mmCIF file of C-alpha atoms in Angstrom:
data_model
loop_
_atom_site.group_PDB
_atom_site.id
_atom_site.type_symbol
_atom_site.label_atom_id
_atom_site.label_comp_id
_atom_site.label_asym_id
_atom_site.label_seq_id
_atom_site.Cartn_x
_atom_site.Cartn_y
_atom_site.Cartn_z
ATOM 1 C CA MET O 1 0.000 0.000 0.000
ATOM 2 C CA ILE O 2 1.357 3.419 -0.956
ATOM 3 C CA LYS O 3 1.795 5.819 1.945
ATOM 4 C CA TYR O 4 0.839 9.458 1.375
ATOM 5 C CA PHE O 5 2.498 12.255 3.349
ATOM 6 C CA CYS O 6 1.187 15.770 4.001
ATOM 7 C CA MET O 7 3.878 18.280 4.934
ATOM 8 C CA PRO O 8 3.939 21.729 6.583
ATOM 9 C CA THR O 9 4.882 24.362 4.028
ATOM 10 C CA ASP O 10 7.699 26.881 4.054
ATOM 11 C CA PHE O 11 6.599 28.406 0.700
ATOM 12 C CA LYS O 12 10.007 27.616 -0.806
ATOM 13 C CA ASN O 13 10.341 26.118 -4.278
ATOM 14 C CA LYS O 14 13.546 24.308 -3.352
ATOM 15 C CA THR O 15 11.639 22.345 -0.707
ATOM 16 C CA ILE O 16 9.077 21.283 -3.303
ATOM 17 C CA ASP O 17 11.976 20.197 -5.524
ATOM 18 C CA ALA O 18 13.313 18.097 -2.644
ATOM 19 C CA TYR O 19 9.924 16.455 -2.088
ATOM 20 C CA HIS O 20 9.653 15.775 -5.807
ATOM 21 C CA GLY O 21 13.061 14.125 -5.673
ATOM 22 C CA LEU O 22 11.882 11.855 -2.854
ATOM 23 C CA ASN O 23 8.749 10.982 -4.815
ATOM 24 C CA VAL O 24 10.874 9.894 -7.765
ATOM 25 C CA THR O 25 13.130 7.795 -5.526
ATOM 26 C CA TYR O 26 10.508 6.107 -3.353
ATOM 27 C CA LYS O 27 7.872 3.955 -5.013
ATOM 28 C CA GLU O 28 5.773 3.087 -1.947
ATOM 29 C CA SER O 29 5.765 6.564 -0.349
ATOM 30 C CA LYS O 30 4.753 9.936 -1.782
ATOM 31 C CA VAL O 31 4.585 13.508 -0.527
ATOM 32 C CA ILE O 32 1.259 14.468 -2.061
ATOM 33 C CA GLU O 33 0.767 17.930 -0.589
ATOM 34 C CA THR O 34 1.961 20.712 1.645
ATOM 35 C CA TYR O 35 -0.319 22.696 3.920
ATOM 36 C CA GLY O 36 -0.353 26.131 5.516
ATOM 37 C CA ASN O 37 -1.793 29.634 5.330
ATOM 38 C CA ILE O 38 -0.750 33.179 4.506
ATOM 39 C CA THR O 39 0.363 35.614 7.181
ATOM 40 C CA THR O 40 -0.490 38.871 5.399
ATOM 41 C CA GLY O 41 -4.051 39.593 4.348
ATOM 42 C CA GLY O 42 -5.575 36.526 5.981
ATOM 43 C CA GLN O 43 -9.173 36.948 7.131
ATOM 44 C CA ILE O 44 -9.582 33.625 8.899
ATOM 45 C CA GLY O 45 -7.387 32.193 11.617
ATOM 46 C CA SER O 46 -5.705 28.802 11.765
ATOM 47 C CA GLY O 47 -4.022 26.456 14.213
ATOM 48 C CA ARG O 48 -0.737 28.381 14.418
ATOM 49 C CA ALA O 49 0.210 31.831 15.682
ATOM 50 C CA VAL O 50 0.957 34.170 12.781
ATOM 51 C CA ASN O 51 4.341 35.294 14.094
ATOM 52 C CA GLN O 52 5.585 31.693 14.077
ATOM 53 C CA LEU O 53 4.902 31.080 10.380
ATOM 54 C CA PRO O 54 6.762 31.820 7.121
ATOM 55 C CA GLU O 55 5.724 35.243 5.852
ATOM 56 C CA SER O 56 3.480 35.076 2.781
ATOM 57 C CA ASP O 57 0.555 36.777 1.070
ATOM 58 C CA LEU O 58 -1.956 35.805 -1.619
ATOM 59 C CA LEU O 59 0.502 36.411 -4.449
ATOM 60 C CA ASP O 60 3.118 34.230 -2.755
ATOM 61 C CA LEU O 61 0.460 31.576 -2.298
ATOM 62 C CA LYS O 62 -0.577 31.676 -5.949
ATOM 63 C CA ARG O 63 2.991 31.350 -7.195
ATOM 64 C CA PHE O 64 3.757 28.560 -4.748
ATOM 65 C CA ILE O 65 0.685 26.529 -5.698
ATOM 66 C CA GLU O 66 1.497 26.885 -9.395
ATOM 67 C CA TYR O 67 5.072 25.733 -8.851
ATOM 68 C CA SER O 68 4.004 22.843 -6.612
ATOM 69 C CA ARG O 69 1.558 21.532 -9.193
ATOM 70 C CA GLN O 70 4.329 21.487 -11.768
ATOM 71 C CA ARG O 71 5.962 18.936 -9.441
ATOM 72 C CA SER O 72 2.651 17.042 -8.912
ATOM 73 C CA ILE O 73 2.317 18.227 -5.327
ATOM 74 C CA GLU O 74 -0.937 19.791 -4.158
ATOM 75 C CA PHE O 75 -1.614 22.416 -1.487
ATOM 76 C CA ASN O 76 -4.083 22.383 1.398
ATOM 77 C CA TYR O 77 -5.041 25.702 2.984
ATOM 78 C CA THR O 78 -5.550 25.641 6.765
ATOM 79 C CA LEU O 79 -8.723 27.419 7.872
ATOM 80 C CA ASN O 80 -8.845 25.468 11.122
ATOM 81 C CA ALA O 81 -9.560 28.286 13.549
ATOM 82 C CA THR O 82 -11.532 27.129 16.594
ATOM 83 C CA HIS O 83 -13.488 30.379 16.748
ATOM 84 C CA LEU O 84 -14.148 33.428 14.602
ATOM 85 C CA GLN O 85 -15.486 35.542 17.461
ATOM 86 C CA ASN O 86 -18.966 34.957 15.960
ATOM 87 C CA ARG O 87 -18.111 36.987 12.848
ATOM 88 C CA GLU O 88 -19.570 34.247 10.682
ATOM 89 C CA PHE O 89 -23.003 34.953 12.157
ATOM 90 C CA THR O 90 -23.153 38.550 10.931
ATOM 91 C CA PRO O 91 -23.836 39.873 7.389
ATOM 92 C CA GLU O 92 -20.519 41.723 7.369
ATOM 93 C CA GLY O 93 -18.614 38.662 8.559
ATOM 94 C CA VAL O 94 -20.206 36.340 6.004
ATOM 95 C CA SER O 95 -19.360 38.795 3.229
ATOM 96 C CA GLU O 96 -15.731 39.125 4.362
ATOM 97 C CA ILE O 97 -15.247 35.379 4.731
ATOM 98 C CA LYS O 98 -16.827 34.539 1.377
ATOM 99 C CA THR O 99 -14.702 37.148 -0.343
ATOM 100 C CA PHE O 100 -11.569 35.723 1.235
ATOM 101 C CA ILE O 101 -12.502 32.171 0.216
ATOM 102 C CA LYS O 102 -13.040 33.342 -3.368
ATOM 103 C CA ASN O 103 -9.632 35.015 -3.286
ATOM 104 C CA LEU O 104 -8.091 31.749 -2.117
ATOM 105 C CA TYR O 105 -9.818 29.934 -4.953
ATOM 106 C CA ALA O 106 -8.480 32.470 -7.443
ATOM 107 C CA ALA O 107 -4.998 31.807 -6.033
ATOM 108 C CA GLY O 108 -5.414 28.119 -6.835
ATOM 109 C CA VAL O 109 -6.646 26.672 -3.529
ATOM 110 C CA ARG O 110 -8.784 23.561 -4.089
ATOM 111 C CA SER O 111 -8.495 21.945 -0.681
ATOM 112 C CA VAL O 112 -8.939 23.390 2.821
ATOM 113 C CA THR O 113 -8.849 22.114 6.388
ATOM 114 C CA VAL O 114 -11.524 23.387 8.752
ATOM 115 C CA ALA O 115 -12.508 22.900 12.379
ATOM 116 C CA LEU O 116 -15.713 24.956 12.693
ATOM 117 C CA PRO O 117 -19.016 23.441 11.494
ATOM 118 C CA SER O 118 -20.246 26.960 10.688
ATOM 119 C CA LEU O 119 -17.281 27.544 8.387
ATOM 120 C CA LEU O 120 -17.895 24.201 6.715
ATOM 121 C CA GLU O 121 -21.449 25.253 5.865
ATOM 122 C CA LEU O 122 -20.277 28.678 4.745
ATOM 123 C CA LEU O 123 -17.745 27.067 2.403
ATOM 124 C CA ARG O 124 -20.447 24.879 0.900
ATOM 125 C CA SER O 125 -22.614 27.933 0.238
ATOM 126 C CA THR O 126 -19.986 29.420 -2.106
ATOM 127 C CA GLY O 127 -20.589 26.687 -4.693
ATOM 128 C CA LEU O 128 -16.842 26.412 -5.333
ATOM 129 C CA ASP O 129 -15.303 23.008 -5.999
ATOM 130 C CA ILE O 130 -13.151 23.011 -2.871
ATOM 131 C CA LYS O 131 -12.520 19.767 -1.010
ATOM 132 C CA VAL O 132 -12.904 20.057 2.744
ATOM 133 C CA ARG O 133 -10.894 18.188 5.349
ATOM 134 C CA ALA O 134 -11.924 17.929 8.994
ATOM 135 C CA SER O 135 -9.090 19.131 11.224
ATOM 136 C CA THR O 136 -7.666 17.216 14.153
ATOM 137 C CA LEU O 137 -9.183 20.086 16.170
ATOM 138 C CA CYS O 138 -12.609 18.595 15.425
ATOM 139 C CA GLN O 139 -11.592 16.010 18.044
ATOM 140 C CA ILE O 140 -12.646 12.997 16.025
ATOM 141 C CA THR O 141 -12.169 10.285 18.623
ATOM 142 C CA THR O 142 -15.088 7.964 17.887
ATOM 143 C CA VAL O 143 -16.728 6.111 15.029
ATOM 144 C CA ASN O 144 -19.857 8.219 15.514
ATOM 145 C CA LYS O 145 -17.953 11.451 14.912
ATOM 146 C CA ALA O 146 -16.235 10.039 11.842
ATOM 147 C CA ALA O 147 -19.610 8.923 10.458
ATOM 148 C CA ALA O 148 -21.089 12.367 11.129
ATOM 149 C CA TYR O 149 -18.357 14.080 9.108
ATOM 150 C CA LYS O 150 -18.811 11.568 6.313
ATOM 151 C CA LYS O 151 -22.474 12.574 6.134
ATOM 152 C CA LYS O 152 -21.397 16.199 5.927
ATOM 153 C CA GLY O 153 -19.466 15.391 2.772
ATOM 154 C CA VAL O 154 -15.982 15.892 4.186
ATOM 155 C CA ASP O 155 -13.322 14.520 1.847
ATOM 156 C CA ARG O 156 -10.830 13.484 4.531
ATOM 157 C CA ILE O 157 -10.615 13.455 8.325
ATOM 158 C CA VAL O 158 -7.591 14.007 10.542
ATOM 159 C CA VAL O 159 -8.327 12.011 13.671
ATOM 160 C CA ASP O 160 -7.512 13.267 17.142
ATOM 161 C CA GLU O 161 -3.990 12.379 18.248
ATOM 162 C CA SER O 162 -5.283 10.844 21.469
ATOM 163 C CA ILE O 163 -6.578 7.731 19.663
ATOM 164 C CA VAL O 164 -3.452 7.016 17.629
ATOM 165 C CA ARG O 165 -2.802 3.852 19.671
ATOM 166 C CA ASP O 166 -6.426 2.753 19.869
ATOM 167 C CA PHE O 167 -6.325 0.321 16.952
ATOM 168 C CA ARG O 168 -9.822 -1.003 17.507
ATOM 169 C CA THR O 169 -11.295 2.491 17.112
ATOM 170 C CA LEU O 170 -9.003 3.375 14.218
ATOM 171 C CA ARG O 171 -9.969 0.176 12.419
ATOM 172 C CA ARG O 172 -13.669 0.917 12.784
ATOM 173 C CA ILE O 173 -13.244 4.564 11.754
ATOM 174 C CA GLU O 174 -11.443 3.440 8.610
ATOM 175 C CA GLU O 175 -14.223 0.932 7.871
ATOM 176 C CA VAL O 176 -16.955 3.549 8.324
ATOM 177 C CA PHE O 177 -15.314 6.597 6.753
ATOM 178 C CA GLY O 178 -13.267 4.922 4.047
ATOM 179 C CA ASP O 179 -9.593 5.070 3.157
ATOM 180 C CA LYS O 180 -9.151 8.834 3.575
ATOM 181 C CA VAL O 181 -8.339 8.766 7.272
ATOM 182 C CA GLU O 182 -5.262 10.770 8.229
ATOM 183 C CA LEU O 183 -2.951 10.526 11.253
ATOM 184 C CA ILE O 184 -0.516 13.089 12.636
ATOM 185 C CA VAL O 185 2.644 11.085 13.273
ATOM 186 C CA ASN O 186 4.883 13.516 15.170
ATOM 187 C CA PRO O 187 2.778 15.417 17.721
ATOM 188 C CA ILE O 188 4.544 16.873 20.744
ATOM 189 C CA CYS O 189 1.466 17.002 22.967
ATOM 190 C CA LEU O 190 0.875 14.790 25.976
ATOM 191 C CA LYS O 191 -2.037 12.409 25.597
ATOM 192 C CA ASP O 192 -5.231 13.779 27.191
ATOM 193 C CA CYS O 193 -3.594 17.177 27.695
ATOM 194 C CA VAL O 194 -5.834 19.408 29.828
ATOM 195 C CA TYR O 195 -4.644 22.510 27.968
ATOM 196 C CA ARG O 196 -5.318 21.285 24.436
ATOM 197 C CA MET O 197 -8.511 23.052 23.318
ATOM 198 C CA PHE O 198 -7.750 26.166 25.349
ATOM 199 C CA HIS O 199 -4.328 26.262 23.695
ATOM 200 C CA TYR O 200 -5.890 26.157 20.246
ATOM 201 C CA ASN O 201 -8.372 28.866 21.180
ATOM 202 C CA GLU O 202 -5.413 31.048 22.155
ATOM 203 C CA ILE O 203 -3.579 30.183 18.943
ATOM 204 C CA THR O 204 -6.669 31.053 16.902
ATOM 205 C CA GLY O 205 -6.634 34.499 18.478
ATOM 206 C CA ASP O 206 -2.949 34.872 17.651
ATOM 207 C CA SER O 207 -3.202 33.430 14.151
ATOM 208 C CA VAL O 208 -4.467 36.579 12.413
ATOM 209 C CA LYS O 209 -3.113 39.424 14.503
ATOM 210 C CA ARG O 210 0.387 39.592 15.901
ATOM 211 C CA THR O 211 0.442 39.762 19.694
ATOM 212 C CA ASN O 212 3.035 39.720 22.449
ATOM 213 C CA ASN O 213 4.718 36.595 23.758
ATOM 214 C CA VAL O 214 2.621 36.360 26.907
ATOM 215 C CA SER O 215 -0.222 34.583 25.139
ATOM 216 C CA VAL O 216 1.973 32.603 22.747
ATOM 217 C CA ASN O 217 4.189 31.233 25.517
ATOM 218 C CA PHE O 218 1.544 30.574 28.176
ATOM 219 C CA TYR O 219 0.340 27.194 26.917
ATOM 220 C CA GLU O 220 3.596 26.221 25.233
ATOM 221 C CA HIS O 221 5.467 26.483 28.508
ATOM 222 C CA ARG O 222 2.793 24.754 30.524
ATOM 223 C CA CYS O 223 2.668 21.942 28.006
ATOM 224 C CA VAL O 224 6.416 21.406 28.422
ATOM 225 C CA LEU O 225 6.101 21.450 32.206
ATOM 226 C CA GLN O 226 3.191 19.022 32.100
ATOM 227 C CA ARG O 227 5.018 16.680 29.749
ATOM 228 C CA ASN O 228 8.135 16.786 31.919
ATOM 229 C CA SER O 229 6.290 16.322 35.204
ATOM 230 C CA LYS O 230 6.943 12.593 34.838
ATOM 231 C CA ILE O 231 9.653 10.963 32.750
ATOM 232 C CA GLY O 232 7.242 8.289 31.539
ATOM 233 C CA ASN O 233 5.164 11.041 29.973
ATOM 234 C CA LEU O 234 7.594 11.080 27.057
ATOM 235 C CA LEU O 235 6.086 7.763 26.007
ATOM 236 C CA ARG O 236 2.581 9.145 26.517
ATOM 237 C CA MET O 237 3.022 11.556 23.642
ATOM 238 C CA CYS O 238 0.968 10.272 20.724
ATOM 239 C CA PHE O 239 3.837 9.738 18.310
ATOM 240 C CA VAL O 240 4.035 7.187 15.505
ATOM 241 C CA ARG O 241 7.554 5.907 14.875
ATOM 242 C CA PRO O 242 8.692 5.399 11.268
ATOM 243 C CA GLU O 243 9.150 1.705 12.048
ATOM 244 C CA ASP O 244 5.545 1.424 13.209
ATOM 245 C CA LEU O 245 3.803 2.810 10.120
ATOM 246 C CA LYS O 246 3.227 -0.782 9.012
ATOM 247 C CA TYR O 247 0.716 -1.330 11.810
ATOM 248 C CA TYR O 248 -1.417 1.490 10.430
ATOM 249 C CA THR O 249 -1.177 0.544 6.767
ATOM 250 C CA ASP O 250 -2.166 -2.989 7.799
ATOM 251 C CA ILE O 251 -5.570 -1.656 8.902
ATOM 252 C CA GLY O 252 -6.000 0.459 5.771
ATOM 253 C CA ILE O 253 -4.680 3.867 6.878
ATOM 254 C CA ARG O 254 -2.347 5.401 4.312
ATOM 255 C CA TYR O 255 -2.459 9.183 4.889
ATOM 256 C CA PHE O 256 0.114 10.538 7.331
ATOM 257 C CA LYS O 257 0.595 14.151 8.342
ATOM 258 C CA LEU O 258 3.663 15.772 9.862
ATOM 259 C CA GLN O 259 3.051 18.752 12.119
ATOM 260 C CA GLY O 260 5.469 21.661 12.436
ATOM 261 C CA ARG O 261 4.474 24.709 10.394
ATOM 262 C CA HIS O 262 6.144 26.816 13.082
ATOM 263 C CA LEU O 263 9.388 24.842 12.729
ATOM 264 C CA VAL O 264 9.944 24.627 8.980
ATOM 265 C CA LEU O 265 12.159 27.687 8.560
ATOM 266 C CA LYS O 266 14.819 26.500 10.998
ATOM 267 C CA GLY O 267 14.131 22.780 10.931
ATOM 268 C CA ASP O 268 14.477 20.149 8.222
ATOM 269 C CA ALA O 269 11.098 18.813 7.107
ATOM 270 C CA VAL O 270 12.622 16.969 4.143
ATOM 271 C CA ARG O 271 14.979 14.987 6.366
ATOM 272 C CA THR O 272 12.073 14.204 8.693
ATOM 273 C CA VAL O 273 9.742 12.820 6.041
ATOM 274 C CA LYS O 274 12.605 10.828 4.533
ATOM 275 C CA ALA O 275 12.915 8.977 7.843
ATOM 276 C CA TYR O 276 9.247 8.060 7.588
ATOM 277 C CA MET O 277 9.636 6.995 3.985
ATOM 278 C CA ASP O 278 12.554 4.804 5.051
ATOM 279 C CA GLU O 279 10.407 3.442 7.909
ATOM 280 C CA SER O 280 13.524 3.568 10.022
ATOM 281 C CA PHE O 281 15.301 6.193 12.112
ATOM 282 C CA ASP O 282 18.380 5.829 14.295
ATOM 283 C CA GLY O 283 18.438 8.864 16.575
ATOM 284 C CA ASP O 284 16.524 10.958 19.085
ATOM 285 C CA LEU O 285 12.780 10.621 18.470
ATOM 286 C CA MET O 286 12.278 14.245 19.501
ATOM 287 C CA ASP O 287 14.238 15.275 16.410
ATOM 288 C CA LEU O 288 11.314 13.972 14.353
ATOM 289 C CA ALA O 289 8.801 15.721 16.594
ATOM 290 C CA TYR O 290 10.617 19.036 16.127
ATOM 291 C CA LEU O 291 11.658 18.504 12.477
ATOM 292 C CA PHE O 292 15.306 18.579 13.594
ATOM 293 C CA HIS O 293 14.862 22.079 14.970
ATOM 294 C CA SER O 294 16.625 22.455 18.337
ATOM 295 C CA GLN O 295 14.280 25.106 19.724
ATOM 296 C CA ASN O 296 13.769 23.286 23.011
ATOM 297 C CA SER O 297 16.891 23.379 25.180
ATOM 298 C CA PHE O 298 15.436 21.001 27.777
ATOM 299 C CA ARG O 299 15.268 17.717 25.899
ATOM 300 C CA VAL O 300 15.654 14.310 27.439
ATOM 301 C CA ASP O 301 17.589 11.864 25.255
ATOM 302 C CA PHE O 302 14.940 9.588 23.804
ATOM 303 C CA GLN O 303 16.412 7.096 21.357
ATOM 304 C CA ASN O 304 13.958 5.871 18.751
ATOM 305 C CA LYS O 305 15.438 2.410 18.205
ATOM 306 C CA LYS O 306 15.111 1.595 21.905
ATOM 307 C CA LEU O 307 11.340 1.816 21.458
ATOM 308 C CA ASP O 308 11.226 -1.337 19.344
ATOM 309 C CA GLY O 309 8.348 -3.439 20.666
ATOM 310 C CA PHE O 310 6.750 -0.593 22.633
ATOM 311 C CA LEU O 311 3.648 -0.448 20.433
ATOM 312 C CA LYS O 312 3.005 -4.198 20.184
ATOM 313 C CA PRO O 313 0.631 -4.544 23.170
ATOM 314 C CA PHE O 314 -1.516 -1.718 21.778
ATOM 315 C CA VAL O 315 -1.700 -3.493 18.422
ATOM 316 C CA GLU O 316 -2.255 -7.011 19.686
ATOM 317 C CA LYS O 317 -4.624 -6.370 22.595
ATOM 318 C CA ASP O 318 -7.783 -4.395 21.911
ATOM 319 C CA GLY O 319 -8.376 -1.906 24.696
ATOM 320 C CA PHE O 320 -4.851 -2.320 26.078
ATOM 321 C CA CYS O 321 -4.718 1.368 26.968
ATOM 322 C CA LYS O 322 -7.462 2.240 29.451
ATOM 323 C CA ARG O 323 -6.354 5.903 29.604
ATOM 324 C CA ASP O 324 -5.765 5.426 33.318
ATOM 325 C CA CYS O 325 -2.027 6.000 33.616
ATOM 326 C CA GLU O 326 -1.915 6.030 37.414
ATOM 327 C CA LYS O 327 -3.179 2.459 37.527
ATOM 328 C CA CYS O 328 -1.471 1.088 34.405
ATOM 329 C CA GLY O 329 2.180 2.142 34.613
ATOM 330 C CA TYR O 330 3.179 0.546 31.275
ATOM 331 C CA CYS O 331 4.797 3.692 29.862
ATOM 332 C CA ASP O 332 6.653 4.388 33.104
ATOM 333 C CA LYS O 333 8.111 0.862 33.228
ATOM 334 C CA PHE O 334 9.166 0.978 29.568
ATOM 335 C CA ALA O 335 10.726 4.411 30.065
ATOM 336 C CA GLN O 336 12.843 3.080 32.921
ATOM 337 C CA LYS O 337 14.410 0.592 30.517
ATOM 338 C CA ILE O 338 15.373 3.073 27.803
ATOM 339 C CA ILE O 339 15.957 6.466 29.479
ATOM 340 C CA ASP O 340 18.756 7.534 31.814
ATOM 341 C CA TYR O 341 16.616 8.715 34.725
ATOM 342 C CA THR O 342 19.460 10.534 36.494
ATOM 343 C CA LYS O 343 20.247 12.715 33.482
ATOM 344 C CA ALA O 344 16.552 13.116 32.684
ATOM 345 C CA ALA O 345 15.803 14.303 36.227
ATOM 346 C CA GLU O 346 18.522 16.970 35.950
ATOM 347 C CA ILE O 347 17.116 18.259 32.650
ATOM 348 C CA ILE O 348 13.569 18.298 33.974
ATOM 349 C CA SER O 349 14.624 20.159 37.105
ATOM 350 C CA ALA O 350 16.375 22.809 35.010
ATOM 351 C CA ALA O 351 13.312 23.125 32.787
ATOM 352 C CA GLU O 352 10.985 23.581 35.747
ATOM 353 C CA GLN O 353 13.236 26.282 37.178
ATOM 354 C CA PHE O 354 13.509 28.131 33.864
ATOM 355 C CA TYR O 355 9.846 28.011 32.888
ATOM 356 C CA THR O 356 8.765 29.045 36.371
ATOM 357 C CA GLU O 357 11.276 31.859 36.808
ATOM 358 C CA PHE O 358 10.874 33.365 33.345
ATOM 359 C CA ASP O 359 7.157 32.791 32.848
ATOM 360 C CA LYS O 360 5.794 35.978 31.290
ATOM 361 C CA PHE O 361 2.232 35.413 32.456
ATOM 362 C CA ASN O 362 3.300 35.061 36.079
ATOM 363 C CA GLN O 363 5.401 38.200 35.698
ATOM 364 C CA LEU O 364 2.389 40.009 34.283
ATOM 365 C CA ILE O 365 -0.058 39.082 37.027
ATOM 366 C CA HIS O 366 2.475 39.607 39.798
ATOM 367 C CA ALA O 367 3.289 43.057 38.442
ATOM 368 C CA GLU O 368 -0.412 43.834 38.423
ATOM 369 C CA ASN O 369 -0.694 42.612 42.017
ATOM 370 C CA GLN O 370 2.103 44.958 43.059
ATOM 371 C CA ASP O 371 0.585 47.908 41.194
ATOM 372 C CA SER O 372 -2.764 47.405 42.836
ATOM 373 C CA SER O 373 -1.525 46.591 46.338
ATOM 374 C CA ALA O 374 -1.419 50.248 47.343
ATOM 375 C CA GLY O 375 -5.124 50.541 46.653
ATOM 376 C CA THR O 376 -5.950 47.759 49.087
ATOM 377 C CA ASP O 377 -4.344 49.507 52.052
ATOM 378 C CA ASN O 378 -7.419 51.678 52.522
ATOM 379 C CA LEU O 379 -10.095 49.054 51.885
ATOM 380 C CA ASP O 380 -11.646 49.623 55.291
ATOM 381 C CA GLU O 381 -12.135 53.267 54.457
ATOM 382 C CA ASP O 382 -13.819 52.551 51.128
ATOM 383 C CA PHE O 383 -15.996 49.587 52.091
ATOM 384 C CA ASP O 384 -17.908 48.492 55.135
ATOM 385 C CA LEU O 385 -16.407 45.041 55.732
ATOM 386 C CA ASN O 386 -18.357 44.392 58.908
#
């Protein structure tokens, strides 16, 4: 079965040339598309903060799509904002959004990823032949949700990362929806992260208008702290190793997505997807998660080859993961075998100190507390507290 890869875009022709070269070399794996959105002139948000993305406008988009198609690589535009501040429910908002969608179409866009049901209906109302993909932010975790999106005419679904090791559910979703089920293979999020949807709401707000680093860093830092709160949590990230792609193709899944639109300019997406095409990687698994971009200074050494056999119980035993980590302990025990806990503890301690001491949100609220403290000295004079 041919494996299809969807890659974050950097809007560079030389990257498309590199993907085309891989497609010529590999017969059982193909990069079929890149995905992303413009940073100038965008009317609808996405799942990444605008100041983390490659700068681009509609003209850049048009030229990039034209060049990509010359190399038989398509483009998917990300419209996966989790809110539009109710703009889509006003006459002015509908007009703006429809105009923007028509501009995207004129630039060559024929495929989009959405999260909002309202935006899906709005897209349909344009009458344009644009294929719609349901974002991972739709939280498709069950067969019922997959079936519902199929009824809505969605071309492809990106399932929630949290079910990537639930093979019974994945198998049924593939049976119900068809063969256009897509998995993100290199997420950096902890399974069942409590910040997840709130994080994407924040990102949506930061995906159109540039803001300060307080909002951008709030969830990113807390995600790192949560992930590092326990060394075994590294194995609770919902990654798919290159060596383990076979388990997914065996149940009919052949679309695989690599995340990292915010990493492409300083990382190496081509090297990352090549590892997946090879179905083998000898190195730190976090290099694949970060597209070989060393933006995180607090990384525990996490060798990919040492994870051989880790996924087998999930594949062979339906319902192996009960999503009750405190009782199970499987990931913790496996981590003890492959990770140097002494070194890992030192790195985690340094990370906790850094992210606590230099947290911009804490600095902001503590500064506000200090500014307002003088006003509380005379509370008894202003209010009757008896």
